[in-house]
PDB file of C-alpha atoms in Angstrom:
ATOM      1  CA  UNK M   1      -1.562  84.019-112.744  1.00  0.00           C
ATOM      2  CA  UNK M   2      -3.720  87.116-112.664  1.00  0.00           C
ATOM      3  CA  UNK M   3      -3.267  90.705-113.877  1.00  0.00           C
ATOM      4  CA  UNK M   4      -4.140  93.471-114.534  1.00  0.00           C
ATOM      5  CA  UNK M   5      -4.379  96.517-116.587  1.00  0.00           C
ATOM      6  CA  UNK M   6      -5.564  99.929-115.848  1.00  0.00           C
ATOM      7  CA  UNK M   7      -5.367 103.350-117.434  1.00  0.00           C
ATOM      8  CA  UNK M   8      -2.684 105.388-116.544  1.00  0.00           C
ATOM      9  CA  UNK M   9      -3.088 108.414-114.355  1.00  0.00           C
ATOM     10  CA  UNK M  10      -3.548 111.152-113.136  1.00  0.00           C
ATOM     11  CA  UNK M  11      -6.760 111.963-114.333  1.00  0.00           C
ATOM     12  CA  UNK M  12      -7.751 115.158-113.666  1.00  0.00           C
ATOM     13  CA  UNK M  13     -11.174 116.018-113.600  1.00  0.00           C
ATOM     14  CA  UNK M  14     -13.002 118.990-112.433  1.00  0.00           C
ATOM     15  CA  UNK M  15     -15.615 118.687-109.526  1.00  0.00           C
ATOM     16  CA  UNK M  16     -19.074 117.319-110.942  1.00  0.00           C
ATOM     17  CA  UNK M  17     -17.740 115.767-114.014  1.00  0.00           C
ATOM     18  CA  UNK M  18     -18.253 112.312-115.096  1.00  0.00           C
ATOM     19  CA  UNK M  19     -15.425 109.962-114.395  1.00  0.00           C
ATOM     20  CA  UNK M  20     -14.390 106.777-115.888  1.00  0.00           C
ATOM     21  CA  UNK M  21     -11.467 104.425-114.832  1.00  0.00           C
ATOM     22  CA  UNK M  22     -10.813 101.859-117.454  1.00  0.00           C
ATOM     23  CA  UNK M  23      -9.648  97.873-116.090  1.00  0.00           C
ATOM     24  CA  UNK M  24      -9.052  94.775-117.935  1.00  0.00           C
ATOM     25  CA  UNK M  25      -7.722  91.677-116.151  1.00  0.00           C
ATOM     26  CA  UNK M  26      -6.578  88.371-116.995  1.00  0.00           C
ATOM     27  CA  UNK M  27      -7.543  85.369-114.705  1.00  0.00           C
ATOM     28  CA  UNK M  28      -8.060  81.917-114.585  1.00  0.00           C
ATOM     29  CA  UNK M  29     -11.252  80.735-113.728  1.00  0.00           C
ATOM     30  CA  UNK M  30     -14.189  83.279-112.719  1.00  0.00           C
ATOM     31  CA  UNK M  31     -12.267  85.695-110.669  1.00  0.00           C
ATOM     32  CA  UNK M  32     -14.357  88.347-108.010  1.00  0.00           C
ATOM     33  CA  UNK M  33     -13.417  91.299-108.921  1.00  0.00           C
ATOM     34  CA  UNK M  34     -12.657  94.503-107.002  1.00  0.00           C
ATOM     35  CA  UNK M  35     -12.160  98.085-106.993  1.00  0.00           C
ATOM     36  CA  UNK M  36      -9.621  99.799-103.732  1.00  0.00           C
ATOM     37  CA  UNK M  37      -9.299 103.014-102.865  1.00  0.00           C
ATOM     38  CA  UNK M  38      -6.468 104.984-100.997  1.00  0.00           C
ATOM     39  CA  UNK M  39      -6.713 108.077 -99.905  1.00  0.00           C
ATOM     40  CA  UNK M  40      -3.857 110.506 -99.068  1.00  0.00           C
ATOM     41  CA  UNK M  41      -2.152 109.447 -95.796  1.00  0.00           C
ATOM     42  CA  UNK M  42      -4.470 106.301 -95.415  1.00  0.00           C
ATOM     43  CA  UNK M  43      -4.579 102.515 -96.030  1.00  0.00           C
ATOM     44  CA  UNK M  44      -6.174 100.864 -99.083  1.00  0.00           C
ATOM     45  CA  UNK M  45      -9.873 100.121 -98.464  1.00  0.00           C
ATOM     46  CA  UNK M  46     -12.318  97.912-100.627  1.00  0.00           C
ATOM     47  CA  UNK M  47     -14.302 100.405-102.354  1.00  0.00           C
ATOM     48  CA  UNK M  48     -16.677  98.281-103.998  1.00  0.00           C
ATOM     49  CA  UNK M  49     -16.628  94.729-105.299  1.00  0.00           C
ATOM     50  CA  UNK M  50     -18.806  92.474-108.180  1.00  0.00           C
ATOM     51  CA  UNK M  51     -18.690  88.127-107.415  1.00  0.00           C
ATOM     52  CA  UNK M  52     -20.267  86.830-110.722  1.00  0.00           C
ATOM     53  CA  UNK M  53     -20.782  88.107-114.398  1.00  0.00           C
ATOM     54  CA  UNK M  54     -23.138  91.042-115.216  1.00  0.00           C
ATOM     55  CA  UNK M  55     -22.911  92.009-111.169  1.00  0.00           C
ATOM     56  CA  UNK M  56     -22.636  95.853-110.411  1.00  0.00           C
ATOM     57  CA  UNK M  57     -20.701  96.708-107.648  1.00  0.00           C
ATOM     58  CA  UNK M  58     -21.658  99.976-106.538  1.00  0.00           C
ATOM     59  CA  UNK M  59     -20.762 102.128-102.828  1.00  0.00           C
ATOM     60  CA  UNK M  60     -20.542 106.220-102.429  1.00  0.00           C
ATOM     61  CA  UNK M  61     -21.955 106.535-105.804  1.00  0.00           C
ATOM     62  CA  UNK M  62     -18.864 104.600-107.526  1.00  0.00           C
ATOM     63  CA  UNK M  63     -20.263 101.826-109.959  1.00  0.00           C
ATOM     64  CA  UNK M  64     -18.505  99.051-112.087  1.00  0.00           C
ATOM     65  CA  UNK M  65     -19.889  96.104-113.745  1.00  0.00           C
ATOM     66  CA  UNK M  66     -18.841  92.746-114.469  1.00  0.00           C
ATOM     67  CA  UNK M  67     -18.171  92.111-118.458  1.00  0.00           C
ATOM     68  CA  UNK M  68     -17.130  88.668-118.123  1.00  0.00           C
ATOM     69  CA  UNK M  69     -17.337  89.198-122.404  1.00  0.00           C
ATOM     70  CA  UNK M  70     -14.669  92.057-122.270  1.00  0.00           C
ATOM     71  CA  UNK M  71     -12.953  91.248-118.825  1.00  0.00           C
ATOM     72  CA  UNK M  72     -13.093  94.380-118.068  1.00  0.00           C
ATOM     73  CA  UNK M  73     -14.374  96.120-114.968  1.00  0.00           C
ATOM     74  CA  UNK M  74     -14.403  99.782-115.498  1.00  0.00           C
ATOM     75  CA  UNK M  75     -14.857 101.954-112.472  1.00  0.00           C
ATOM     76  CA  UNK M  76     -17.500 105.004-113.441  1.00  0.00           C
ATOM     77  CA  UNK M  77     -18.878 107.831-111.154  1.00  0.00           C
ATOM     78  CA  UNK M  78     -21.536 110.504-112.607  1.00  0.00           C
ATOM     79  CA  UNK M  79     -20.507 113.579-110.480  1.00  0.00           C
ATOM     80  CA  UNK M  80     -16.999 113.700-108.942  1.00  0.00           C
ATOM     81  CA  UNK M  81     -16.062 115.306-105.629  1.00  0.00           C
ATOM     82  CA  UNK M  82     -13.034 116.950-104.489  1.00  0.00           C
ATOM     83  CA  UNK M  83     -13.083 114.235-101.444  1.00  0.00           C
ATOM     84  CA  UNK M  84     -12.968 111.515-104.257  1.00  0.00           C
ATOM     85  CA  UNK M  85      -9.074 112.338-105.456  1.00  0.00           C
ATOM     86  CA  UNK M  86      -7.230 109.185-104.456  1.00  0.00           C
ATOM     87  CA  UNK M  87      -5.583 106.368-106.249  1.00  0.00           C
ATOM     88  CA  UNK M  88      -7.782 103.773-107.361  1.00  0.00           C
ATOM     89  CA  UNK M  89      -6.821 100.298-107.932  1.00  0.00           C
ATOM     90  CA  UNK M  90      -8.673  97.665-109.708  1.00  0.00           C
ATOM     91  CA  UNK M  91      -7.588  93.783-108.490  1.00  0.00           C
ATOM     92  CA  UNK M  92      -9.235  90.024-109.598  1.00  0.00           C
ATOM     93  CA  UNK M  93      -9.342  87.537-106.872  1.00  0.00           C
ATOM     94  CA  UNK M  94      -9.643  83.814-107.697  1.00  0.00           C
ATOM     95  CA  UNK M  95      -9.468  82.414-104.320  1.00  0.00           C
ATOM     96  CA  UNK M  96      -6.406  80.717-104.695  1.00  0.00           C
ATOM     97  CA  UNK M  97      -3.400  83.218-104.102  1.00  0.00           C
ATOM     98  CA  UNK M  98      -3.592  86.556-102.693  1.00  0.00           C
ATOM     99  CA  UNK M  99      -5.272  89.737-104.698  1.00  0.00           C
ATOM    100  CA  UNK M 100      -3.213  91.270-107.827  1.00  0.00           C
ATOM    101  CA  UNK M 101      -3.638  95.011-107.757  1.00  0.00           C
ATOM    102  CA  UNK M 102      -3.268  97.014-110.999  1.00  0.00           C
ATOM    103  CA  UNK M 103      -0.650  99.787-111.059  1.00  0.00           C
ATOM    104  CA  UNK M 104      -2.829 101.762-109.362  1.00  0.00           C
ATOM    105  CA  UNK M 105      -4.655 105.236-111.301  1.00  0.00           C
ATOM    106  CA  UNK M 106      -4.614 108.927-109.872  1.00  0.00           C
ATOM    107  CA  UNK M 107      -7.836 110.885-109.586  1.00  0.00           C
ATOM    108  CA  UNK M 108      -7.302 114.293-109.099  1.00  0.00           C
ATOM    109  CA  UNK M 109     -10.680 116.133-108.431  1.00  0.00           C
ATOM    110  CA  UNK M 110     -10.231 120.099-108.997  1.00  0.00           C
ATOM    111  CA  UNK M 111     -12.927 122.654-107.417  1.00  0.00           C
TER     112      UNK M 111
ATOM    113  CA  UNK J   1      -9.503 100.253 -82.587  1.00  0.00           C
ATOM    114  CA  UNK J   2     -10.357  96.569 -84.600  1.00  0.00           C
ATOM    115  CA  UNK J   3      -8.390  97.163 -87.729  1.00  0.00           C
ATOM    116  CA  UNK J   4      -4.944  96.118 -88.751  1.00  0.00           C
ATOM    117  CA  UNK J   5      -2.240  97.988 -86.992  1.00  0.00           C
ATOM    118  CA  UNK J   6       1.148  98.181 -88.389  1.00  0.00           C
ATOM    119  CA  UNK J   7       4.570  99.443 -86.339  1.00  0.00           C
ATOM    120  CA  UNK J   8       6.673 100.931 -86.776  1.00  0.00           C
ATOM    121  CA  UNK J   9       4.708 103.552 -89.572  1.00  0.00           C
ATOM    122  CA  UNK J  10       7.497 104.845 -90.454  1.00  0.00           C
ATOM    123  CA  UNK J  11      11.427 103.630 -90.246  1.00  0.00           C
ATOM    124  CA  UNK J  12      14.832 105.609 -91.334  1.00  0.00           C
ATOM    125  CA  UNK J  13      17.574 103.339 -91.610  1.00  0.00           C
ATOM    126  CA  UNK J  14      21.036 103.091 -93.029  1.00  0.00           C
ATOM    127  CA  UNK J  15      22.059 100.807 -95.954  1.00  0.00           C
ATOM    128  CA  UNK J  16      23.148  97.026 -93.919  1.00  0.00           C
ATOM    129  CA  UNK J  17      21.087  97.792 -90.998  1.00  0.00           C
ATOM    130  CA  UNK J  18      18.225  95.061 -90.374  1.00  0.00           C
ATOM    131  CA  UNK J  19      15.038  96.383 -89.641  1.00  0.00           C
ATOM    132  CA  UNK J  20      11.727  93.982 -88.162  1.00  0.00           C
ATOM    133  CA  UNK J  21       7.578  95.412 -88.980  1.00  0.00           C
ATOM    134  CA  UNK J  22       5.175  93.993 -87.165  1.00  0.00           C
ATOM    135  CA  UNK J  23       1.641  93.357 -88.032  1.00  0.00           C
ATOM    136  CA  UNK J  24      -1.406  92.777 -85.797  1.00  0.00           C
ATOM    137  CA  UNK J  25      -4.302  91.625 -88.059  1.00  0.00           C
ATOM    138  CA  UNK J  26      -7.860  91.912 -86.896  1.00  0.00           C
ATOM    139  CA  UNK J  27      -8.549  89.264 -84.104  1.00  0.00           C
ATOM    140  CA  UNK J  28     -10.671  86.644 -85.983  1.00  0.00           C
ATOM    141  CA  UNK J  29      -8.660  86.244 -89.033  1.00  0.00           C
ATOM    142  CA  UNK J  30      -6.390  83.904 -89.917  1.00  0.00           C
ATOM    143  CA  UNK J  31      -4.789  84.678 -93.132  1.00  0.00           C
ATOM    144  CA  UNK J  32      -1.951  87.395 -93.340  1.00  0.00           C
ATOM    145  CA  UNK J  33      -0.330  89.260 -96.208  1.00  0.00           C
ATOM    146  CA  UNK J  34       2.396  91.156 -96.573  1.00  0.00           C
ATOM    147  CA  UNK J  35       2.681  93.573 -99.927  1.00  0.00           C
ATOM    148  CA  UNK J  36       5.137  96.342-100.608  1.00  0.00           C
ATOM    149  CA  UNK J  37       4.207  99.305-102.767  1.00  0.00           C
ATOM    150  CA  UNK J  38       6.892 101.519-104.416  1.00  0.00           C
ATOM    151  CA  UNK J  39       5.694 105.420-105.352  1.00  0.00           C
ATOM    152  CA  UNK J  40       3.381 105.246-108.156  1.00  0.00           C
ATOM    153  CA  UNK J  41       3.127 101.581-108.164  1.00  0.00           C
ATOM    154  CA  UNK J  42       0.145  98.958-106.954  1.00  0.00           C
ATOM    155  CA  UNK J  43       0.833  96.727-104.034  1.00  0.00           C
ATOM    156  CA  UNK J  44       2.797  93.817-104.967  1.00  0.00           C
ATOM    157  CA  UNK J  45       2.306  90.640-102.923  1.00  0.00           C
ATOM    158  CA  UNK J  46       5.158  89.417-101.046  1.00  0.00           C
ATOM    159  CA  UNK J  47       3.856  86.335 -99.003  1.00  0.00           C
ATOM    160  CA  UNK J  48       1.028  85.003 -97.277  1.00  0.00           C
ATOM    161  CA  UNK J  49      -0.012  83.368 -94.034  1.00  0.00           C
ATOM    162  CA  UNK J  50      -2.873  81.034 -93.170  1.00  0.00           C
ATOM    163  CA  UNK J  51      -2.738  80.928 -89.305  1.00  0.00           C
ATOM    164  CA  UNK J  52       1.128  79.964 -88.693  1.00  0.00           C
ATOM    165  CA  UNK J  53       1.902  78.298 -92.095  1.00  0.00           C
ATOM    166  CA  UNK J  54       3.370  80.430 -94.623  1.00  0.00           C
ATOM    167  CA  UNK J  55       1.827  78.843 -97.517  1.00  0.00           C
ATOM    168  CA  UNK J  56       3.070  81.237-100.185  1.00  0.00           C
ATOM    169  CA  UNK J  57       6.289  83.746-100.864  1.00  0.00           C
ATOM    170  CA  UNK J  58       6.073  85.939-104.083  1.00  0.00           C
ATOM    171  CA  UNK J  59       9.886  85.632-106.104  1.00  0.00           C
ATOM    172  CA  UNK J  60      10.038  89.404-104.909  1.00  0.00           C
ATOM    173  CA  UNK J  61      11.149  88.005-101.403  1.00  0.00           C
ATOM    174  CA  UNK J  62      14.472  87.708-101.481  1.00  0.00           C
ATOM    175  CA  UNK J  63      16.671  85.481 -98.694  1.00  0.00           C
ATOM    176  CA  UNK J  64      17.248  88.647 -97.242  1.00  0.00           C
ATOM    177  CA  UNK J  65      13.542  88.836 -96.237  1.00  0.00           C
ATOM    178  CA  UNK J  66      11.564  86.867 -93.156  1.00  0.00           C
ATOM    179  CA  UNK J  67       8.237  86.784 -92.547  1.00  0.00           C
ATOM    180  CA  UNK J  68       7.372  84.914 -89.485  1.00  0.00           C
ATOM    181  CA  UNK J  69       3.738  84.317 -88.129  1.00  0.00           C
ATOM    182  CA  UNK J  70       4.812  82.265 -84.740  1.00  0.00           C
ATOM    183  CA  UNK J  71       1.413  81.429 -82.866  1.00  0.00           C
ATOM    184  CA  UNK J  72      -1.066  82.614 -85.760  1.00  0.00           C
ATOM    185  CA  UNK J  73      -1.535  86.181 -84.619  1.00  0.00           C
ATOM    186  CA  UNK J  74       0.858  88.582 -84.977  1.00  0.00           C
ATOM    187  CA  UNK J  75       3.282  88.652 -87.524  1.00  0.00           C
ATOM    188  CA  UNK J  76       6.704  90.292 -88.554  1.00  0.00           C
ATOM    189  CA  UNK J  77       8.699  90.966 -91.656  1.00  0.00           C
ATOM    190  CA  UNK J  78      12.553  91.284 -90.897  1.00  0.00           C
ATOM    191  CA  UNK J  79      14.665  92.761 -93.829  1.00  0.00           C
ATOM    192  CA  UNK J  80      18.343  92.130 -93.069  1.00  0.00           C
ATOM    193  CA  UNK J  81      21.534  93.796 -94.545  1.00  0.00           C
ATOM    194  CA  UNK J  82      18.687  96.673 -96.239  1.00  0.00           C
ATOM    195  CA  UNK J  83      19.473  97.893 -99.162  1.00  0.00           C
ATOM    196  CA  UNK J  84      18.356 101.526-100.928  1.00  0.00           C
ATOM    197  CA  UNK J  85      16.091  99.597-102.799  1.00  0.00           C
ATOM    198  CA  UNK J  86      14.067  98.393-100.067  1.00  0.00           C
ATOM    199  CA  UNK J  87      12.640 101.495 -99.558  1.00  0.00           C
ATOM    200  CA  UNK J  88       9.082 101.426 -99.896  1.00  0.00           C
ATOM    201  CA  UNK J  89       5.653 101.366 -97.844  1.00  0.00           C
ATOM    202  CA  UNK J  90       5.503  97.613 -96.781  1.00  0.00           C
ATOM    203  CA  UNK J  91       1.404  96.844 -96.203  1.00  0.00           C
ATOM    204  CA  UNK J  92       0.085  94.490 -93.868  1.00  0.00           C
ATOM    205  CA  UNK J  93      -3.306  92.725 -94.610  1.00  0.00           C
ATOM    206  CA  UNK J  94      -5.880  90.541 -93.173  1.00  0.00           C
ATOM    207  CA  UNK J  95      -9.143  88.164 -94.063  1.00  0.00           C
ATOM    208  CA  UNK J  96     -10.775  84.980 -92.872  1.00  0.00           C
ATOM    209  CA  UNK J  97     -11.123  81.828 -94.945  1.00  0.00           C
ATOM    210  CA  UNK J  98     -13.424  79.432 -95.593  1.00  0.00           C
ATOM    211  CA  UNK J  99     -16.730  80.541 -96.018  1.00  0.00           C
ATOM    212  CA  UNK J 100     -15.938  83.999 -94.936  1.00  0.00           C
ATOM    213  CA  UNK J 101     -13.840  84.192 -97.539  1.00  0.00           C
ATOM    214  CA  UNK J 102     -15.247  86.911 -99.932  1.00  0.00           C
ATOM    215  CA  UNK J 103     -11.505  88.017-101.503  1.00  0.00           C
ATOM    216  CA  UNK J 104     -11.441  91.420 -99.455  1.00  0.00           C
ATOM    217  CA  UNK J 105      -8.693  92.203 -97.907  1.00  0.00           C
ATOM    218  CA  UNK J 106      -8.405  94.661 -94.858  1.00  0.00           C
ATOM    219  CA  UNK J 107      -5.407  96.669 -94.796  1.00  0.00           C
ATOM    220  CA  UNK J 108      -3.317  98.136 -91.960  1.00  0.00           C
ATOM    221  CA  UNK J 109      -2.165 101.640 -92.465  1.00  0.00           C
ATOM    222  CA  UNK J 110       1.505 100.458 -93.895  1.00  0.00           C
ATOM    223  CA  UNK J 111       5.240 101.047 -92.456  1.00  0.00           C
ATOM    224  CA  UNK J 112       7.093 103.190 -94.341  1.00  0.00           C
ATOM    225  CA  UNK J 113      10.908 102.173 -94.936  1.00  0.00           C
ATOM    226  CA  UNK J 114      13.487 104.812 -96.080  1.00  0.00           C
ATOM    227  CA  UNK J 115      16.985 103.471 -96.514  1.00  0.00           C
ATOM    228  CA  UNK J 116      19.587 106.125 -96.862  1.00  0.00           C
TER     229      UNK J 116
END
């Protein structure tokens, strides 16, 4: 089955820094691969998703890339907002069973 | 409102009591999931639904767990004889297949189950 491993949080950054959140998954096949956010109080949402190797997802200035090489996905922003702290959670999807999220890792954004 | 809505969003119960969720996906799709998440924890999948067949239950769902999708629409998640340990947020999600397929998930807003 799939999984997935993600640095552990909270990271706590202050507002404008550069931000990295590190994933590495295990999958058979060529999984999709995604990146969920949840915000305090809300549901998970996609944030931003890559289907094939060397694909950059990319949505509210959030960017990962595929490494097919280093299955890894790492989610990276250049300048970090307050409205950005939120658990972030990094899942592969081979189209065969449901998604398998990561443990999940805390971004706290300070102003 | 065309998103997932989950009820109740949140639920106090006492240890032994059974307690139902019910999930109503977004109209055209016909896969359903149901995940719980523990604090500090991702979502863990529990089962899923393609229309009305349940064609897959994690181990994680125990006997004393029912999911139930009668006529392909709405769906519930009955917990009997709860224990503390069932306390969690339990997530509802939905997507099409086939060809609309893309892996994304849309997620309802959760129900929220303390067990005292």
């Amino acid at each position: 089955g799939n999984s997935v491993t993600q640095m552990e949080g909270p990271v706590t950054l202050s507002e404008e820094a550069f931000l990295t959140i590190n994933c590495t998954y295990t999958a058979t096949g060529y999984p999709s691969l995604f990146w969920y956010v949840q915000y305090p109080g809300e549901g998970l949402q996609l944030l931003l998703k890559a289907t094939k190797a060397d694909d950059k997802g990319s949505n509210k200035g959030f960017e990962a890339t595929y490494r097919k090489e280093t299955t890894s996905f790492h989610l990276e922003k250049g300048s970090v907002q307050v409205s950005d702290s939120a658990v972030y959670f990094c899942a592969p999807f081979t189209g065969r069973r449901a998604l398998t999220f990561g443990s999940g890792t805390r971004l706290q954004v300070q102003p | 409102d065309t998103g997932v809505s989950q009820d109740p969003r949140h639920k106090i119960t006492k240890r032994g009591q059974n307690v139902t969720f019910r999930c109503d996906p977004i109209s055209e799709h016909n896969r359903l999931y149901w995940y719980r998440q523990t604090l500090g924890q991702g979502p863990e999948f529990l089962t899923y639904f393609q229309n009305e067949a349940q064609l897959e239950k994690s181990r994680l769902l125990s006997d004393r767990f029912s999911a139930e999708r009668p006529k392909g629409s709405f769906s519930t998640l009955e917990i009997q004889r709860t224990e503390q340990g069932d306390s969690a947020m339990y997530l509802c999600a939905s997507s099409p297949s086939g060809s609309g397929d893309t892996g994304e998930l849309f997620f309802g807003e959760g129900s929220r189950l303390t067990v005292l």
